[in-house]
Amino acid sequence: MAVAFLMLGGGSFMAGAGVQGVVAYETWTLLSFASGPIAYALFWIGLVNVVTEKDAGANNWIYLLPVVLIGSALATGFYLIDVVRSGIFLVAMALTSLANGWLVLSDPQDERLTSRYGLAGALMFKTLVALVTTWAMLDPKAAGAWPAISFLLLILDQFAIAMFVLIMVQERAEQRLVALTETDRLTGVRNRHWLMDRLPREVAAGSAFVVIDIDHFKSVNDQHGHLAGDEVLVAVAQAMAMRNGADALFARLGGEEFGLYVPHTTETNVLACVELLRRTIEALPITHEARPIAVTISAGVSVADDVMPFTRLIAQADEALYEAKRGGRNRVVLFHCAGITPMPEIGGVLAAE
């Protein structure tokens, strides 16, 4: 992309020198024209690398653009005709800028980068200036001083494009740095810091918190080794993360313990959701060195019946988890306030008083 900007600058310098009579007409017209298609091809390759962060090898076909245009110029000599040369130059600028803008807005990585809208806007503005300038060339009387104004606008727009590219790269780097501090490195799910930072200080009625613990995890490490324990943690975390709703907040709290926050739910719905998680984990085909590892989880569920501090909701879920462990593990237990009769066991689901 830097080379593309240098090419455009060099083409403008060559054109200016040609107008002053320093360079032969045939030379500066060809070189200034050629600088455009080459620069646009290089910019496209650079932008693909920036936006997708992938090797742009599959886009090498773009180099056909300068080959075709420069080859046509040499074959026909149209570069010696000012109106034709400038018109083709501007149309190529408009089309490539439009394609660049579409690439930025398509957001292949689904990243929430606000700077991409500024970059796309600058590219679309370049397209507009190129089209208006093309019209001005066809109707010089109506255009007035527009050609000179358009040249200034394009220079300013090039600076804006370069600025937004740098901002986008920096914004992406900052987002990833934040993500690293909020993601558990082993399992790939969010960590305790991320979860606690997003929980409201007071939860509304109908909010649920679930504390999930892998049963007998220490024995997994003792019998199969810590590498096997890591494999179990990753498999369990990923399996549970894939089965949570869009509004749910899920994270590893530490060790073999996980937390799940579900807003706007009911006891029936959250129990069904957690019971599905329990059955999913129970059925996970985890092996280490060809040795199967049976894994189960216990879960404590608390559902707010009124507005309450989130710390109290978590404490109630912890209490329900302890009840699940005391009851034999591999089960889901719902916390109930004093005075409410516990539910009977149904498919691994209990209610603790």
Short mmCIF file of C-alpha atoms in Angstrom, two decimals:
data_model
loop_
_atom_site.label_atom_id
_atom_site.label_comp_id
_atom_site.label_asym_id
_atom_site.label_seq_id
_atom_site.Cartn_x
_atom_site.Cartn_y
_atom_site.Cartn_z
CA MET A 1 0.00 0.00 0.00
CA ALA A 2 2.90 2.34 0.75
CA VAL A 3 4.38 1.58 -2.67
CA ALA A 4 0.98 2.32 -4.23
CA PHE A 5 0.93 5.79 -2.66
CA LEU A 6 4.49 6.40 -3.84
CA MET A 7 3.52 5.32 -7.36
CA LEU A 8 0.62 7.79 -7.43
CA GLY A 9 2.85 10.54 -6.07
CA GLY A 10 5.49 9.74 -8.66
CA GLY A 11 2.91 9.82 -11.44
CA SER A 12 1.66 13.23 -10.32
CA PHE A 13 5.23 14.54 -10.15
CA MET A 14 5.93 13.23 -13.64
CA ALA A 15 2.78 14.90 -14.98
CA GLY A 16 3.74 18.18 -13.36
CA ALA A 17 7.24 18.01 -14.80
CA GLY A 18 5.78 17.21 -18.22
CA VAL A 19 3.45 20.19 -18.13
CA GLN A 20 6.47 22.40 -17.35
CA GLY A 21 8.24 20.99 -20.40
CA VAL A 22 10.97 19.26 -18.39
CA VAL A 23 10.03 15.78 -19.67
CA ALA A 24 9.06 14.83 -23.22
CA TYR A 25 5.31 14.63 -23.83
CA GLU A 26 5.38 10.99 -24.96
CA THR A 27 7.34 10.02 -21.85
CA TRP A 28 5.40 11.76 -19.09
CA THR A 29 1.98 10.90 -20.49
CA LEU A 30 2.82 7.20 -20.62
CA LEU A 31 4.54 7.08 -17.22
CA SER A 32 1.90 9.15 -15.41
CA PHE A 33 -0.86 7.01 -16.92
CA ALA A 34 0.91 3.73 -16.08
CA SER A 35 1.40 4.78 -12.45
CA GLY A 36 -2.36 4.68 -11.85
CA PRO A 37 -3.25 1.06 -12.76
CA ILE A 38 -0.08 -0.26 -11.14
CA ALA A 39 -0.82 1.68 -7.93
CA TYR A 40 -4.46 0.53 -7.86
CA ALA A 41 -3.41 -3.12 -8.22
CA LEU A 42 -0.83 -2.81 -5.45
CA PHE A 43 -3.32 -1.02 -3.19
CA TRP A 44 -5.91 -3.78 -3.70
CA ILE A 45 -3.39 -6.48 -2.74
CA GLY A 46 -2.34 -4.49 0.33
CA LEU A 47 -5.93 -3.85 1.38
CA VAL A 48 -6.81 -7.54 1.04
CA ASN A 49 -3.90 -8.34 3.35
CA VAL A 50 -5.00 -5.72 5.88
CA VAL A 51 -8.72 -6.53 5.88
CA THR A 52 -8.58 -10.34 5.69
CA GLU A 53 -5.12 -10.88 7.21
CA LYS A 54 -4.58 -13.66 4.69
CA ASP A 55 -2.14 -14.12 1.87
CA ALA A 56 -3.51 -12.17 -1.10
CA GLY A 57 -2.07 -14.66 -3.59
CA ALA A 58 -5.54 -15.59 -4.81
CA ASN A 59 -6.00 -11.94 -5.84
CA ASN A 60 -2.96 -11.75 -8.10
CA TRP A 61 -5.33 -11.57 -11.05
CA ILE A 62 -5.60 -7.85 -10.27
CA TYR A 63 -2.20 -7.39 -11.92
CA LEU A 64 -3.95 -8.01 -15.22
CA LEU A 65 -5.42 -4.51 -14.85
CA PRO A 66 -2.15 -2.61 -15.39
CA VAL A 67 -0.98 -5.17 -17.96
CA VAL A 68 -4.12 -4.73 -20.06
CA LEU A 69 -4.32 -0.95 -19.73
CA ILE A 70 -0.65 -0.24 -20.32
CA GLY A 71 -0.53 -2.77 -23.14
CA SER A 72 -3.55 -1.13 -24.76
CA ALA A 73 -1.96 2.30 -24.35
CA LEU A 74 1.22 1.19 -26.10
CA ALA A 75 -0.68 -0.63 -28.83
CA THR A 76 -3.12 2.15 -29.67
CA GLY A 77 -1.30 5.26 -28.49
CA PHE A 78 -4.41 6.58 -26.69
CA TYR A 79 -2.19 7.87 -23.88
CA LEU A 80 -1.14 10.68 -26.21
CA ILE A 81 -4.74 11.99 -26.31
CA ASP A 82 -5.35 13.94 -23.11
CA VAL A 83 -9.11 13.41 -22.88
CA VAL A 84 -8.92 9.67 -23.57
CA ARG A 85 -5.93 9.11 -21.27
CA SER A 86 -7.48 11.07 -18.40
CA GLY A 87 -10.91 9.47 -18.88
CA ILE A 88 -9.58 5.90 -18.74
CA PHE A 89 -7.36 6.83 -15.78
CA LEU A 90 -10.33 8.24 -13.85
CA VAL A 91 -12.69 5.37 -14.69
CA ALA A 92 -10.07 2.88 -13.48
CA MET A 93 -9.71 4.95 -10.30
CA ALA A 94 -13.47 5.01 -9.72
CA LEU A 95 -13.98 1.27 -10.26
CA THR A 96 -11.02 0.16 -8.12
CA SER A 97 -11.96 2.59 -5.33
CA LEU A 98 -15.52 1.26 -5.39
CA ALA A 99 -14.21 -2.31 -5.16
CA ASN A 100 -11.92 -1.33 -2.29
CA GLY A 101 -14.82 0.24 -0.43
CA TRP A 102 -16.93 -2.88 -0.90
CA LEU A 103 -14.07 -5.03 0.42
CA VAL A 104 -13.78 -2.95 3.59
CA LEU A 105 -17.53 -2.93 4.24
CA SER A 106 -17.91 -6.66 3.59
CA ASP A 107 -15.93 -7.24 6.82
CA PRO A 108 -14.74 -10.78 6.06
CA GLN A 109 -13.63 -11.34 9.68
CA ASP A 110 -16.84 -9.97 11.18
CA GLU A 111 -14.84 -7.51 13.28
CA ARG A 112 -16.49 -4.55 14.96
CA LEU A 113 -14.00 -1.96 13.75
CA THR A 114 -15.59 1.47 13.56
CA SER A 115 -12.62 2.77 11.57
CA ARG A 116 -13.64 0.64 8.58
CA TYR A 117 -16.60 2.97 7.99
CA GLY A 118 -14.26 5.94 7.78
CA LEU A 119 -11.97 4.07 5.40
CA ALA A 120 -14.89 2.93 3.24
CA GLY A 121 -16.24 6.49 3.20
CA ALA A 122 -12.91 7.88 2.04
CA LEU A 123 -12.73 5.27 -0.73
CA MET A 124 -16.31 5.98 -1.84
CA PHE A 125 -15.57 9.71 -1.84
CA LYS A 126 -12.62 9.02 -4.15
CA THR A 127 -15.00 7.17 -6.47
CA LEU A 128 -17.37 10.13 -6.49
CA VAL A 129 -14.61 12.65 -7.21
CA ALA A 130 -13.32 10.50 -10.06
CA LEU A 131 -16.77 10.24 -11.66
CA VAL A 132 -17.52 13.96 -11.31
CA THR A 133 -14.11 14.80 -12.77
CA THR A 134 -14.81 12.50 -15.72
CA TRP A 135 -18.05 14.40 -16.33
CA ALA A 136 -16.18 17.70 -16.04
CA MET A 137 -13.81 16.61 -18.77
CA LEU A 138 -16.74 15.92 -21.09
CA ASP A 139 -18.34 19.32 -20.38
CA PRO A 140 -15.49 21.77 -19.65
CA LYS A 141 -17.73 24.86 -19.77
CA ALA A 142 -20.03 23.58 -17.02
CA ALA A 143 -17.14 22.26 -14.95
CA GLY A 144 -15.47 25.59 -14.38
CA ALA A 145 -12.67 25.30 -11.85
CA TRP A 146 -13.64 21.75 -10.83
CA PRO A 147 -10.55 19.99 -12.31
CA ALA A 148 -8.24 22.01 -10.08
CA ILE A 149 -10.51 21.50 -7.07
CA SER A 150 -10.75 17.77 -7.73
CA PHE A 151 -6.95 17.46 -7.77
CA LEU A 152 -6.78 19.04 -4.30
CA LEU A 153 -9.63 16.86 -3.04
CA LEU A 154 -7.92 13.69 -4.27
CA ILE A 155 -4.70 14.63 -2.49
CA LEU A 156 -6.58 15.21 0.77
CA ASP A 157 -8.54 12.00 0.27
CA GLN A 158 -5.33 10.00 -0.17
CA PHE A 159 -4.17 11.29 3.21
CA ALA A 160 -7.52 10.33 4.72
CA ILE A 161 -7.30 6.79 3.27
CA ALA A 162 -3.78 6.32 4.65
CA MET A 163 -4.89 7.64 8.04
CA PHE A 164 -7.91 5.32 8.28
CA VAL A 165 -5.81 2.30 7.28
CA LEU A 166 -3.43 3.03 10.14
CA ILE A 167 -6.33 3.60 12.55
CA MET A 168 -7.96 0.32 11.52
CA VAL A 169 -4.76 -1.64 12.11
CA GLN A 170 -4.30 0.01 15.51
CA GLU A 171 -7.95 -0.51 16.49
CA ARG A 172 -7.72 -4.20 15.61
CA ALA A 173 -4.51 -4.58 17.65
CA GLU A 174 -6.12 -2.89 20.67
CA GLN A 175 -9.21 -5.10 20.45
CA ARG A 176 -7.09 -8.23 20.33
CA LEU A 177 -5.01 -7.09 23.27
CA VAL A 178 -8.19 -6.61 25.28
CA ALA A 179 -9.46 -10.03 24.13
CA LEU A 180 -6.25 -11.66 25.35
CA THR A 181 -6.77 -10.26 28.84
CA GLU A 182 -10.39 -11.48 28.86
CA THR A 183 -9.90 -14.97 27.40
CA ASP A 184 -8.80 -18.12 29.19
CA ARG A 185 -5.66 -19.21 27.35
CA LEU A 186 -6.16 -22.94 27.89
CA THR A 187 -9.82 -23.43 27.01
CA GLY A 188 -10.38 -20.48 24.68
CA VAL A 189 -13.55 -19.39 26.53
CA ARG A 190 -13.89 -16.13 28.44
CA ASN A 191 -12.31 -15.81 31.88
CA ARG A 192 -13.59 -14.74 35.31
CA HIS A 193 -12.47 -11.13 34.82
CA TRP A 194 -14.53 -10.83 31.64
CA LEU A 195 -17.63 -12.33 33.26
CA MET A 196 -17.52 -10.28 36.46
CA ASP A 197 -16.93 -7.11 34.48
CA ARG A 198 -20.18 -7.69 32.54
CA LEU A 199 -22.48 -8.80 35.32
CA PRO A 200 -24.81 -6.04 36.52
CA ARG A 201 -24.39 -5.00 40.14
CA GLU A 202 -28.04 -5.78 40.66
CA VAL A 203 -29.80 -8.49 38.67
CA ALA A 204 -33.45 -8.29 37.71
CA ALA A 205 -36.06 -10.88 38.55
CA GLY A 206 -35.77 -13.80 36.17
CA SER A 207 -31.98 -13.62 35.96
CA ALA A 208 -30.16 -16.89 36.56
CA PHE A 209 -26.61 -17.82 37.51
CA VAL A 210 -25.17 -21.30 37.23
CA VAL A 211 -21.97 -22.56 38.83
CA ILE A 212 -20.67 -25.69 37.08
CA ASP A 213 -17.95 -27.97 38.43
CA ILE A 214 -16.26 -30.96 36.76
CA ASP A 215 -16.74 -33.96 39.03
CA HIS A 216 -13.65 -35.62 40.54
CA PHE A 217 -11.33 -33.56 38.38
CA LYS A 218 -8.36 -34.14 40.71
CA SER A 219 -8.65 -37.88 40.12
CA VAL A 220 -8.40 -37.26 36.36
CA ASN A 221 -5.06 -35.54 36.89
CA ASP A 222 -3.90 -38.22 39.31
CA GLN A 223 -4.87 -41.16 37.12
CA HIS A 224 -4.17 -39.83 33.62
CA GLY A 225 -1.80 -36.90 34.15
CA HIS A 226 -2.12 -33.15 33.87
CA LEU A 227 -2.06 -33.18 30.07
CA ALA A 228 -5.16 -35.34 30.14
CA GLY A 229 -6.69 -32.93 32.64
CA ASP A 230 -6.05 -30.07 30.24
CA GLU A 231 -7.71 -32.01 27.43
CA VAL A 232 -10.75 -32.59 29.62
CA LEU A 233 -10.98 -28.90 30.52
CA VAL A 234 -10.78 -27.84 26.88
CA ALA A 235 -13.33 -30.42 25.70
CA VAL A 236 -15.82 -29.61 28.47
CA ALA A 237 -15.44 -25.83 28.08
CA GLN A 238 -15.87 -25.89 24.31
CA ALA A 239 -18.84 -28.27 24.47
CA MET A 240 -20.66 -26.04 26.95
CA ALA A 241 -19.76 -22.81 25.14
CA MET A 242 -21.32 -24.12 21.92
CA ARG A 243 -24.67 -24.81 23.60
CA ASN A 244 -25.38 -21.46 25.25
CA GLY A 245 -27.87 -18.90 23.99
CA ALA A 246 -26.93 -15.60 22.41
CA ASP A 247 -27.77 -13.64 25.57
CA ALA A 248 -25.92 -15.98 27.95
CA LEU A 249 -22.54 -15.09 29.47
CA PHE A 250 -20.25 -18.08 29.95
CA ALA A 251 -16.74 -18.16 31.40
CA ARG A 252 -14.20 -20.26 33.22
CA LEU A 253 -14.13 -19.07 36.82
CA GLY A 254 -10.93 -20.92 37.66
CA GLY A 255 -9.67 -24.48 37.96
CA GLU A 256 -12.43 -26.86 36.91
CA GLU A 257 -15.23 -24.40 37.71
CA PHE A 258 -17.33 -22.48 35.18
CA GLY A 259 -19.98 -19.79 35.46
CA LEU A 260 -23.06 -19.17 33.32
CA TYR A 261 -25.28 -16.09 33.54
CA VAL A 262 -28.65 -16.17 31.79
CA PRO A 263 -30.82 -13.02 31.86
CA HIS A 264 -34.58 -12.98 31.32
CA THR A 265 -35.32 -16.66 31.88
CA THR A 266 -37.43 -18.95 34.04
CA GLU A 267 -36.57 -21.79 36.38
CA THR A 268 -37.97 -24.32 33.91
CA ASN A 269 -35.99 -22.96 30.97
CA VAL A 270 -32.66 -22.61 32.75
CA LEU A 271 -32.97 -26.05 34.35
CA ALA A 272 -33.66 -27.58 30.95
CA CYS A 273 -30.66 -25.74 29.49
CA VAL A 274 -28.26 -26.85 32.24
CA GLU A 275 -29.60 -30.40 32.20
CA LEU A 276 -28.79 -30.48 28.48
CA LEU A 277 -25.25 -29.37 29.30
CA ARG A 278 -24.96 -32.13 31.92
CA ARG A 279 -26.09 -34.81 29.48
CA THR A 280 -23.82 -33.42 26.76
CA ILE A 281 -20.76 -33.59 28.99
CA GLU A 282 -21.70 -37.04 30.27
CA ALA A 283 -21.76 -38.28 26.67
CA LEU A 284 -18.48 -36.63 25.58
CA PRO A 285 -16.11 -39.19 23.99
CA ILE A 286 -12.88 -37.99 25.64
CA THR A 287 -9.78 -40.17 25.33
CA HIS A 288 -6.13 -39.69 26.26
CA GLU A 289 -3.48 -42.01 24.84
CA ALA A 290 -6.24 -44.38 23.71
CA ARG A 291 -7.67 -44.50 27.24
CA PRO A 292 -11.28 -43.29 27.65
CA ILE A 293 -11.97 -40.71 30.35
CA ALA A 294 -15.46 -40.54 31.79
CA VAL A 295 -16.42 -36.98 32.67
CA THR A 296 -19.49 -35.60 34.43
CA ILE A 297 -20.42 -32.23 35.86
CA SER A 298 -22.40 -30.92 38.79
CA ALA A 299 -24.24 -27.63 38.60
CA GLY A 300 -25.87 -25.25 41.05
CA VAL A 301 -28.59 -22.97 39.71
CA SER A 302 -30.02 -19.82 41.25
CA VAL A 303 -32.84 -17.77 39.71
CA ALA A 304 -33.63 -14.32 41.10
CA ASP A 305 -37.26 -13.95 42.16
CA ASP A 306 -36.72 -10.23 42.74
CA VAL A 307 -34.05 -7.57 42.23
CA MET A 308 -30.92 -8.57 44.16
CA PRO A 309 -27.14 -8.00 44.16
CA PHE A 310 -25.37 -10.31 41.71
CA THR A 311 -23.05 -11.44 44.53
CA ARG A 312 -26.04 -12.89 46.35
CA LEU A 313 -27.22 -14.68 43.21
CA ILE A 314 -23.76 -16.25 42.80
CA ALA A 315 -23.64 -17.24 46.48
CA GLN A 316 -26.98 -19.01 46.12
CA ALA A 317 -25.74 -20.87 43.04
CA ASP A 318 -22.64 -21.90 45.00
CA GLU A 319 -24.83 -23.24 47.79
CA ALA A 320 -26.85 -25.26 45.27
CA LEU A 321 -23.60 -26.62 43.78
CA TYR A 322 -22.47 -27.85 47.20
CA GLU A 323 -25.82 -29.58 47.57
CA ALA A 324 -25.30 -31.27 44.19
CA LYS A 325 -21.91 -32.55 45.35
CA ARG A 326 -23.31 -33.78 48.63
CA GLY A 327 -26.09 -35.51 46.73
CA GLY A 328 -23.70 -37.65 44.71
CA ARG A 329 -22.57 -35.34 41.87
CA ASN A 330 -23.51 -35.58 38.16
CA ARG A 331 -26.66 -33.61 38.78
CA VAL A 332 -28.25 -30.16 38.57
CA VAL A 333 -29.61 -28.56 41.73
CA LEU A 334 -31.84 -25.51 41.93
CA PHE A 335 -31.54 -23.16 44.90
CA HIS A 336 -34.79 -22.42 46.70
CA CYS A 337 -35.39 -19.91 49.47
CA ALA A 338 -36.26 -21.24 52.91
CA GLY A 339 -39.81 -22.44 53.27
CA ILE A 340 -40.14 -23.80 49.74
CA THR A 341 -40.36 -27.55 49.35
CA PRO A 342 -37.50 -29.08 47.33
CA MET A 343 -38.38 -30.57 43.96
CA PRO A 344 -38.06 -34.32 43.50
CA GLU A 345 -35.19 -35.61 41.35
CA ILE A 346 -36.13 -35.67 37.66
CA GLY A 347 -33.52 -36.62 35.05
CA GLY A 348 -30.61 -35.45 37.16
CA VAL A 349 -32.33 -32.22 38.26
CA LEU A 350 -32.87 -31.45 41.94
CA ALA A 351 -34.03 -28.48 43.96
CA ALA A 352 -32.17 -27.60 47.13
CA GLU A 353 -33.86 -25.79 49.94
#
